[in-house]
Amino acid sequence: MSAAGAAGPAGHGQPSGPSAGGLRTDQAPPLSIPASFFLVAPVAMIASGVLLASSDVVLVSRLMPFAMAATHLGTLGFLGALMLGALYQMIPVVAGVPVPWVRLAHVVHALFVAGLGMLVAGLALGTPTLLVVASIALLAALLLFLGPVAVALVRAPATNETVWGMRLAVVGLMAIAALGTVMARARAGIVEVGGDWRGWVSAHAVLGGVVWVGGLITAVSWQVVPMFYLTPPLPRWSCWATLAALGLALLVVPSVLLVGGGPAGVLVGAVPALVMVWWVHPIVTLRAIHRRRRRRADGSVRFWWAALSLAPLVPVLAVGAVLGSDERWSVALGWCVVWGWAGMIGHGMLTRIVPFLVWFHRYAASVGVLAVPSMRALLPDARIRLALWLHVAAVVAGLLAIVTGSALFARGAGVLLVVTGVALALNLVRTLLRRTVTATRE
Ligand code: HEM
């Protein structure tokens, strides 16, 4: 470790201390809060892989109980946990205001994990009681999360595009949780829902996949891609057009439901957002990454390349899922969005954000005083690339299983998802366990 080794975030041309690159890092929450949510993600990936490897039906029909369970391990367990942790971390940094009562996050974490476990078991085993208790625990977790986060987002002095994207995504999360709770109670036979059940499921899936997941990842990318890779800023027209499309989906989709509409009506409301998030965003982001000033292509850049290359498939699969009769359209759609596009971006960002947070919380104050490791030394690129190739192999095997109907590919995809989850867990734990340096002066 040498002074050069001390080239952490500060050495990357960003001033260290409370405001890095104009971002307020002094208001960041304690590391344990985002870290506790980030650690749920690999566990959910492993559990989803085990479900896939132990059953032939998960990638055959989305309506199978195991498929529903695997869907929520991916959407809530992997993506949901990542995104809750990221919001706790990024709102103070990007919006310039701390999340109030941030220690509530530990209660949110406990309720979220318990609710998720019960939802997955309830969907897999078809047990009404578990479904109802799960929806109550999840609703409580999300309300305890959304309250403080909403206060912060309303109070935020910064009104940049990312803050508006976060606001829309968070409203989307509330709508999904409300729909999911009603659907869980309907599945348990406690309530009856009006209109077309497929309309409910599509509205729930679109608000989840397009507004919450698609909206938040796109909005956050407008900050992190220029910040991490020193790219030019992403074009403002694409940001505002995306925000307008997400707002439209948030307005139209629930209205379709109110009038008893079905999947086709839901799709109409989602088309502009589908185009902006999965056709326009990949083009403008790949162009920006191509023009980046930091030329070294680390593992996390490659995760962006892989995910953005897969993205243009999503709108095609969405139209096929609604207008086509073959089940494979909707299974492929779920697989591409959850483990493909969003899963790879989430995985890639974890490999960048976690070493940054550990460096910032444990080493930043020692720069120039003690020999501190570089961010790269906290999580070597070779380990990130191994996890990347495992993740890509899992996504490809899953797609082959869906297209061919082959049980062998499906189980292979399950095993690869388990191994990817283990690689991710080891990378996160190894980085989070790095302790502060000993008092040796250079
Ligand atoms: C509070 C949290 C949630 C609860 C209680 C919940 C509950 C449910 C229920 C009961 C179903 C219907 C199952 C059936 O038809 O039998 C369902 C389906 C679904 N949920 Fe959730 N959900 C939640 C959150 C989410 C999130 C955050 C996402 C996405 C980001 C999501 C994505 C889906 C999808 C894609 C389906 C449809 C599966 C299909 O038929 O293809 N859910 N959910």
mmCIF file with all atom_site columns, N, CA and C and ligand atoms in Angstrom, residues 62-63 68 71-72 75-76 119 123 131 134-135 138-139 142 173 176-178 180-181 183-184 187 197 201 204-205 208-209 212-213 330, ligand 1:
data_model
loop_
_atom_site.group_PDB
_atom_site.id
_atom_site.type_symbol
_atom_site.label_atom_id
_atom_site.label_alt_id
_atom_site.label_comp_id
_atom_site.label_asym_id
_atom_site.label_entity_id
_atom_site.label_seq_id
_atom_site.pdbx_PDB_ins_code
_atom_site.Cartn_x
_atom_site.Cartn_y
_atom_site.Cartn_z
_atom_site.occupancy
_atom_site.B_iso_or_equiv
_atom_site.pdbx_formal_charge
_atom_site.auth_seq_id
_atom_site.auth_comp_id
_atom_site.auth_asym_id
_atom_site.auth_atom_id
_atom_site.pdbx_PDB_model_num
ATOM   1   N  N   . ARG A 1 62  ? -45.540 -18.877 -15.717 1.00 0.00 ? 62  ARG A N   1
ATOM   2   C  CA  . ARG A 1 62  ? -45.428 -17.903 -14.612 1.00 0.00 ? 62  ARG A CA  1
ATOM   3   C  C   . ARG A 1 62  ? -46.535 -18.115 -13.596 1.00 0.00 ? 62  ARG A C   1
ATOM   4   N  N   . LEU A 1 63  ? -47.533 -18.915 -13.944 1.00 0.00 ? 63  LEU A N   1
ATOM   5   C  CA  . LEU A 1 63  ? -48.687 -19.086 -13.043 1.00 0.00 ? 63  LEU A CA  1
ATOM   6   C  C   . LEU A 1 63  ? -48.473 -20.199 -12.028 1.00 0.00 ? 63  LEU A C   1
ATOM   7   N  N   . MET A 1 68  ? -44.326 -18.144 -9.093  1.00 0.00 ? 68  MET A N   1
ATOM   8   C  CA  . MET A 1 68  ? -44.729 -16.931 -8.369  1.00 0.00 ? 68  MET A CA  1
ATOM   9   C  C   . MET A 1 68  ? -43.747 -16.652 -7.237  1.00 0.00 ? 68  MET A C   1
ATOM   10  N  N   . THR A 1 71  ? -40.569 -15.416 -8.676  1.00 0.00 ? 71  THR A N   1
ATOM   11  C  CA  . THR A 1 71  ? -40.756 -14.042 -9.140  1.00 0.00 ? 71  THR A CA  1
ATOM   12  C  C   . THR A 1 71  ? -40.514 -13.052 -7.994  1.00 0.00 ? 71  THR A C   1
ATOM   13  N  N   . HIS A 1 72  ? -41.060 -13.349 -6.806  1.00 0.00 ? 72  HIS A N   1
ATOM   14  C  CA  . HIS A 1 72  ? -40.926 -12.403 -5.694  1.00 0.00 ? 72  HIS A CA  1
ATOM   15  C  C   . HIS A 1 72  ? -39.570 -12.491 -5.004  1.00 0.00 ? 72  HIS A C   1
ATOM   16  N  N   . THR A 1 75  ? -37.957 -10.087 -7.592  1.00 0.00 ? 75  THR A N   1
ATOM   17  C  CA  . THR A 1 75  ? -38.414 -8.696  -7.616  1.00 0.00 ? 75  THR A CA  1
ATOM   18  C  C   . THR A 1 75  ? -38.291 -8.013  -6.263  1.00 0.00 ? 75  THR A C   1
ATOM   19  N  N   . LEU A 1 76  ? -38.720 -8.733  -5.203  1.00 0.00 ? 76  LEU A N   1
ATOM   20  C  CA  . LEU A 1 76  ? -38.656 -8.129  -3.855  1.00 0.00 ? 76  LEU A CA  1
ATOM   21  C  C   . LEU A 1 76  ? -37.326 -8.465  -3.172  1.00 0.00 ? 76  LEU A C   1
ATOM   22  N  N   . LEU A 1 119 ? -44.124 -14.500 2.248   1.00 0.00 ? 119 LEU A N   1
ATOM   23  C  CA  . LEU A 1 119 ? -44.779 -14.359 0.937   1.00 0.00 ? 119 LEU A CA  1
ATOM   24  C  C   . LEU A 1 119 ? -44.322 -15.463 -0.008  1.00 0.00 ? 119 LEU A C   1
ATOM   25  N  N   . LEU A 1 123 ? -46.779 -18.241 -1.404  1.00 0.00 ? 123 LEU A N   1
ATOM   26  C  CA  . LEU A 1 123 ? -47.041 -18.402 -2.843  1.00 0.00 ? 123 LEU A CA  1
ATOM   27  C  C   . LEU A 1 123 ? -46.636 -19.799 -3.302  1.00 0.00 ? 123 LEU A C   1
ATOM   28  N  N   . LEU A 1 131 ? -49.899 -16.008 3.229   1.00 0.00 ? 131 LEU A N   1
ATOM   29  C  CA  . LEU A 1 131 ? -50.009 -14.902 2.266   1.00 0.00 ? 131 LEU A CA  1
ATOM   30  C  C   . LEU A 1 131 ? -50.498 -13.632 2.954   1.00 0.00 ? 131 LEU A C   1
ATOM   31  N  N   . ALA A 1 134 ? -47.944 -12.316 5.472   1.00 0.00 ? 134 ALA A N   1
ATOM   32  C  CA  . ALA A 1 134 ? -46.826 -11.759 4.696   1.00 0.00 ? 134 ALA A CA  1
ATOM   33  C  C   . ALA A 1 134 ? -47.170 -10.365 4.191   1.00 0.00 ? 134 ALA A C   1
ATOM   34  N  N   . SER A 1 135 ? -48.383 -10.228 3.650   1.00 0.00 ? 135 SER A N   1
ATOM   35  C  CA  . SER A 1 135 ? -48.732 -8.926  3.077   1.00 0.00 ? 135 SER A CA  1
ATOM   36  C  C   . SER A 1 135 ? -48.822 -7.855  4.165   1.00 0.00 ? 135 SER A C   1
ATOM   37  N  N   . LEU A 1 138 ? -45.135 -7.019  5.059   1.00 0.00 ? 138 LEU A N   1
ATOM   38  C  CA  . LEU A 1 138 ? -44.504 -6.252  3.975   1.00 0.00 ? 138 LEU A CA  1
ATOM   39  C  C   . LEU A 1 138 ? -45.071 -4.842  3.897   1.00 0.00 ? 138 LEU A C   1
ATOM   40  N  N   . LEU A 1 139 ? -46.383 -4.741  4.069   1.00 0.00 ? 139 LEU A N   1
ATOM   41  C  CA  . LEU A 1 139 ? -47.000 -3.416  4.034   1.00 0.00 ? 139 LEU A CA  1
ATOM   42  C  C   . LEU A 1 139 ? -46.459 -2.556  5.178   1.00 0.00 ? 139 LEU A C   1
ATOM   43  N  N   . LEU A 1 142 ? -42.911 -1.512  4.307   1.00 0.00 ? 142 LEU A N   1
ATOM   44  C  CA  . LEU A 1 142 ? -42.839 -0.486  3.261   1.00 0.00 ? 142 LEU A CA  1
ATOM   45  C  C   . LEU A 1 142 ? -43.396 0.856   3.741   1.00 0.00 ? 142 LEU A C   1
ATOM   46  N  N   . LEU A 1 173 ? -43.853 2.219   -5.827  1.00 0.00 ? 173 LEU A N   1
ATOM   47  C  CA  . LEU A 1 173 ? -43.695 1.159   -4.823  1.00 0.00 ? 173 LEU A CA  1
ATOM   48  C  C   . LEU A 1 173 ? -44.911 1.089   -3.914  1.00 0.00 ? 173 LEU A C   1
ATOM   49  N  N   . ILE A 1 176 ? -47.699 -0.654  -5.784  1.00 0.00 ? 176 ILE A N   1
ATOM   50  C  CA  . ILE A 1 176 ? -47.504 -2.095  -5.910  1.00 0.00 ? 176 ILE A CA  1
ATOM   51  C  C   . ILE A 1 176 ? -47.862 -2.794  -4.613  1.00 0.00 ? 176 ILE A C   1
ATOM   52  N  N   . ALA A 1 177 ? -47.365 -2.194  -3.495  1.00 0.00 ? 177 ALA A N   1
ATOM   53  C  CA  . ALA A 1 177 ? -47.605 -2.827  -2.195  1.00 0.00 ? 177 ALA A CA  1
ATOM   54  C  C   . ALA A 1 177 ? -49.110 -2.882  -1.913  1.00 0.00 ? 177 ALA A C   1
ATOM   55  N  N   . ALA A 1 178 ? -49.817 -1.794  -2.273  1.00 0.00 ? 178 ALA A N   1
ATOM   56  C  CA  . ALA A 1 178 ? -51.269 -1.775  -2.049  1.00 0.00 ? 178 ALA A CA  1
ATOM   57  C  C   . ALA A 1 178 ? -51.944 -2.850  -2.905  1.00 0.00 ? 178 ALA A C   1
ATOM   58  N  N   . GLY A 1 180 ? -50.527 -5.518  -4.241  1.00 0.00 ? 180 GLY A N   1
ATOM   59  C  CA  . GLY A 1 180 ? -50.064 -6.838  -3.801  1.00 0.00 ? 180 GLY A CA  1
ATOM   60  C  C   . GLY A 1 180 ? -50.804 -7.298  -2.558  1.00 0.00 ? 180 GLY A C   1
ATOM   61  N  N   . THR A 1 181 ? -51.050 -6.358  -1.647  1.00 0.00 ? 181 THR A N   1
ATOM   62  C  CA  . THR A 1 181 ? -51.772 -6.712  -0.413  1.00 0.00 ? 181 THR A CA  1
ATOM   63  C  C   . THR A 1 181 ? -53.201 -7.139  -0.722  1.00 0.00 ? 181 THR A C   1
ATOM   64  N  N   . MET A 1 183 ? -54.264 -8.311  -3.608  1.00 0.00 ? 183 MET A N   1
ATOM   65  C  CA  . MET A 1 183 ? -54.213 -9.584  -4.347  1.00 0.00 ? 183 MET A CA  1
ATOM   66  C  C   . MET A 1 183 ? -53.924 -10.754 -3.416  1.00 0.00 ? 183 MET A C   1
ATOM   67  N  N   . ALA A 1 184 ? -53.072 -10.531 -2.413  1.00 0.00 ? 184 ALA A N   1
ATOM   68  C  CA  . ALA A 1 184 ? -52.774 -11.617 -1.464  1.00 0.00 ? 184 ALA A CA  1
ATOM   69  C  C   . ALA A 1 184 ? -54.036 -11.973 -0.685  1.00 0.00 ? 184 ALA A C   1
ATOM   70  N  N   . ARG A 1 187 ? -56.291 -13.866 -2.987  1.00 0.00 ? 187 ARG A N   1
ATOM   71  C  CA  . ARG A 1 187 ? -55.810 -15.249 -3.132  1.00 0.00 ? 187 ARG A CA  1
ATOM   72  C  C   . ARG A 1 187 ? -56.182 -16.079 -1.899  1.00 0.00 ? 187 ARG A C   1
ATOM   73  N  N   . TRP A 1 197 ? -58.960 -10.267 -13.279 1.00 0.00 ? 197 TRP A N   1
ATOM   74  C  CA  . TRP A 1 197 ? -57.823 -10.605 -12.406 1.00 0.00 ? 197 TRP A CA  1
ATOM   75  C  C   . TRP A 1 197 ? -56.497 -10.405 -13.147 1.00 0.00 ? 197 TRP A C   1
ATOM   76  N  N   . VAL A 1 201 ? -53.080 -8.386  -12.036 1.00 0.00 ? 201 VAL A N   1
ATOM   77  C  CA  . VAL A 1 201 ? -51.712 -8.928  -12.035 1.00 0.00 ? 201 VAL A CA  1
ATOM   78  C  C   . VAL A 1 201 ? -50.825 -8.095  -12.961 1.00 0.00 ? 201 VAL A C   1
ATOM   79  N  N   . HIS A 1 204 ? -50.075 -4.687  -11.341 1.00 0.00 ? 204 HIS A N   1
ATOM   80  C  CA  . HIS A 1 204 ? -49.096 -4.910  -10.268 1.00 0.00 ? 204 HIS A CA  1
ATOM   81  C  C   . HIS A 1 204 ? -47.699 -5.108  -10.860 1.00 0.00 ? 204 HIS A C   1
ATOM   82  N  N   . ALA A 1 205 ? -47.633 -5.945  -11.911 1.00 0.00 ? 205 ALA A N   1
ATOM   83  C  CA  . ALA A 1 205 ? -46.330 -6.246  -12.534 1.00 0.00 ? 205 ALA A CA  1
ATOM   84  C  C   . ALA A 1 205 ? -45.765 -5.017  -13.245 1.00 0.00 ? 205 ALA A C   1
ATOM   85  N  N   . GLY A 1 208 ? -44.612 -2.449  -10.781 1.00 0.00 ? 208 GLY A N   1
ATOM   86  C  CA  . GLY A 1 208 ? -43.396 -2.973  -10.170 1.00 0.00 ? 208 GLY A CA  1
ATOM   87  C  C   . GLY A 1 208 ? -42.217 -2.921  -11.119 1.00 0.00 ? 208 GLY A C   1
ATOM   88  N  N   . GLY A 1 209 ? -42.384 -3.524  -12.290 1.00 0.00 ? 209 GLY A N   1
ATOM   89  C  CA  . GLY A 1 209 ? -41.258 -3.655  -13.213 1.00 0.00 ? 209 GLY A CA  1
ATOM   90  C  C   . GLY A 1 209 ? -40.909 -2.375  -13.933 1.00 0.00 ? 209 GLY A C   1
ATOM   91  N  N   . TRP A 1 212 ? -41.377 1.248   -10.599 1.00 0.00 ? 212 TRP A N   1
ATOM   92  C  CA  . TRP A 1 212 ? -40.493 1.124   -9.433  1.00 0.00 ? 212 TRP A CA  1
ATOM   93  C  C   . TRP A 1 212 ? -39.088 0.711   -9.884  1.00 0.00 ? 212 TRP A C   1
ATOM   94  N  N   . VAL A 1 213 ? -38.950 -0.430  -10.524 1.00 0.00 ? 213 VAL A N   1
ATOM   95  C  CA  . VAL A 1 213 ? -37.619 -0.924  -10.896 1.00 0.00 ? 213 VAL A CA  1
ATOM   96  C  C   . VAL A 1 213 ? -37.047 -0.120  -12.060 1.00 0.00 ? 213 VAL A C   1
ATOM   97  N  N   . SER A 1 330 ? -44.204 -14.099 -21.580 1.00 0.00 ? 330 SER A N   1
ATOM   98  C  CA  . SER A 1 330 ? -44.205 -13.432 -20.265 1.00 0.00 ? 330 SER A CA  1
ATOM   99  C  C   . SER A 1 330 ? -43.123 -14.003 -19.361 1.00 0.00 ? 330 SER A C   1
HETATM 100 C  C1  . HEM B 2 .   ? -45.858 -5.830  -0.835  1.00 0.00 ? 1   HEM B C1  1
HETATM 101 C  C2  . HEM B 2 .   ? -45.280 -6.559  -1.651  1.00 0.00 ? 1   HEM B C2  1
HETATM 102 C  C3  . HEM B 2 .   ? -45.964 -7.541  -2.608  1.00 0.00 ? 1   HEM B C3  1
HETATM 103 C  C4  . HEM B 2 .   ? -46.986 -8.419  -2.413  1.00 0.00 ? 1   HEM B C4  1
HETATM 104 C  C5  . HEM B 2 .   ? -47.785 -8.639  -1.146  1.00 0.00 ? 1   HEM B C5  1
HETATM 105 C  C6  . HEM B 2 .   ? -47.201 -9.112  -3.680  1.00 0.00 ? 1   HEM B C6  1
HETATM 106 C  C7  . HEM B 2 .   ? -48.190 -10.074 -3.898  1.00 0.00 ? 1   HEM B C7  1
HETATM 107 C  C8  . HEM B 2 .   ? -48.448 -10.652 -5.122  1.00 0.00 ? 1   HEM B C8  1
HETATM 108 C  C9  . HEM B 2 .   ? -49.550 -11.575 -5.376  1.00 0.00 ? 1   HEM B C9  1
HETATM 109 C  C10 . HEM B 2 .   ? -50.541 -12.064 -4.333  1.00 0.00 ? 1   HEM B C10 1
HETATM 110 C  C11 . HEM B 2 .   ? -49.502 -11.916 -6.679  1.00 0.00 ? 1   HEM B C11 1
HETATM 111 C  C12 . HEM B 2 .   ? -50.507 -12.767 -7.465  1.00 0.00 ? 1   HEM B C12 1
HETATM 112 C  C13 . HEM B 2 .   ? -50.208 -14.101 -7.443  1.00 0.00 ? 1   HEM B C13 1
HETATM 113 C  C14 . HEM B 2 .   ? -51.273 -14.879 -8.175  1.00 0.00 ? 1   HEM B C14 1
HETATM 114 O  O1  . HEM B 2 .   ? -51.721 -14.529 -9.251  1.00 0.00 ? 1   HEM B O1  1
HETATM 115 O  O2  . HEM B 2 .   ? -51.595 -15.856 -7.567  1.00 0.00 ? 1   HEM B O2  1
HETATM 116 C  C15 . HEM B 2 .   ? -48.380 -11.230 -7.243  1.00 0.00 ? 1   HEM B C15 1
HETATM 117 C  C16 . HEM B 2 .   ? -48.002 -11.355 -8.561  1.00 0.00 ? 1   HEM B C16 1
HETATM 118 C  C17 . HEM B 2 .   ? -46.911 -10.689 -9.067  1.00 0.00 ? 1   HEM B C17 1
HETATM 119 N  N1  . HEM B 2 .   ? -46.080 -9.819  -8.396  1.00 0.00 ? 1   HEM B N1  1
HETATM 120 FE FE1 . HEM B 2 .   ? -46.192 -9.252  -6.506  1.00 0.00 ? 1   HEM B FE1 1
HETATM 121 N  N2  . HEM B 2 .   ? -46.305 -8.652  -4.588  1.00 0.00 ? 1   HEM B N2  1
HETATM 122 C  C18 . HEM B 2 .   ? -45.544 -7.692  -3.981  1.00 0.00 ? 1   HEM B C18 1
HETATM 123 C  C19 . HEM B 2 .   ? -44.528 -6.952  -4.527  1.00 0.00 ? 1   HEM B C19 1
HETATM 124 C  C20 . HEM B 2 .   ? -44.114 -7.103  -5.813  1.00 0.00 ? 1   HEM B C20 1
HETATM 125 C  C21 . HEM B 2 .   ? -43.068 -6.295  -6.418  1.00 0.00 ? 1   HEM B C21 1
HETATM 126 C  C22 . HEM B 2 .   ? -42.279 -5.200  -5.712  1.00 0.00 ? 1   HEM B C22 1
HETATM 127 C  C23 . HEM B 2 .   ? -42.970 -6.711  -7.706  1.00 0.00 ? 1   HEM B C23 1
HETATM 128 C  C24 . HEM B 2 .   ? -42.088 -6.195  -8.821  1.00 0.00 ? 1   HEM B C24 1
HETATM 129 C  C25 . HEM B 2 .   ? -41.186 -5.336  -8.768  1.00 0.00 ? 1   HEM B C25 1
HETATM 130 C  C26 . HEM B 2 .   ? -43.927 -7.787  -7.892  1.00 0.00 ? 1   HEM B C26 1
HETATM 131 C  C27 . HEM B 2 .   ? -44.109 -8.477  -9.068  1.00 0.00 ? 1   HEM B C27 1
HETATM 132 C  C28 . HEM B 2 .   ? -45.123 -9.379  -9.293  1.00 0.00 ? 1   HEM B C28 1
HETATM 133 C  C29 . HEM B 2 .   ? -45.352 -10.018 -10.596 1.00 0.00 ? 1   HEM B C29 1
HETATM 134 C  C30 . HEM B 2 .   ? -44.507 -9.831  -11.832 1.00 0.00 ? 1   HEM B C30 1
HETATM 135 C  C31 . HEM B 2 .   ? -46.485 -10.823 -10.445 1.00 0.00 ? 1   HEM B C31 1
HETATM 136 C  C32 . HEM B 2 .   ? -47.174 -11.614 -11.519 1.00 0.00 ? 1   HEM B C32 1
HETATM 137 C  C33 . HEM B 2 .   ? -46.721 -12.903 -11.645 1.00 0.00 ? 1   HEM B C33 1
HETATM 138 C  C34 . HEM B 2 .   ? -47.389 -13.440 -12.897 1.00 0.00 ? 1   HEM B C34 1
HETATM 139 O  O3  . HEM B 2 .   ? -48.542 -13.776 -12.865 1.00 0.00 ? 1   HEM B O3  1
HETATM 140 O  O4  . HEM B 2 .   ? -46.650 -13.465 -13.841 1.00 0.00 ? 1   HEM B O4  1
HETATM 141 N  N3  . HEM B 2 .   ? -44.612 -7.988  -6.728  1.00 0.00 ? 1   HEM B N3  1
HETATM 142 N  N4  . HEM B 2 .   ? -47.761 -10.452 -6.282  1.00 0.00 ? 1   HEM B N4  1
#
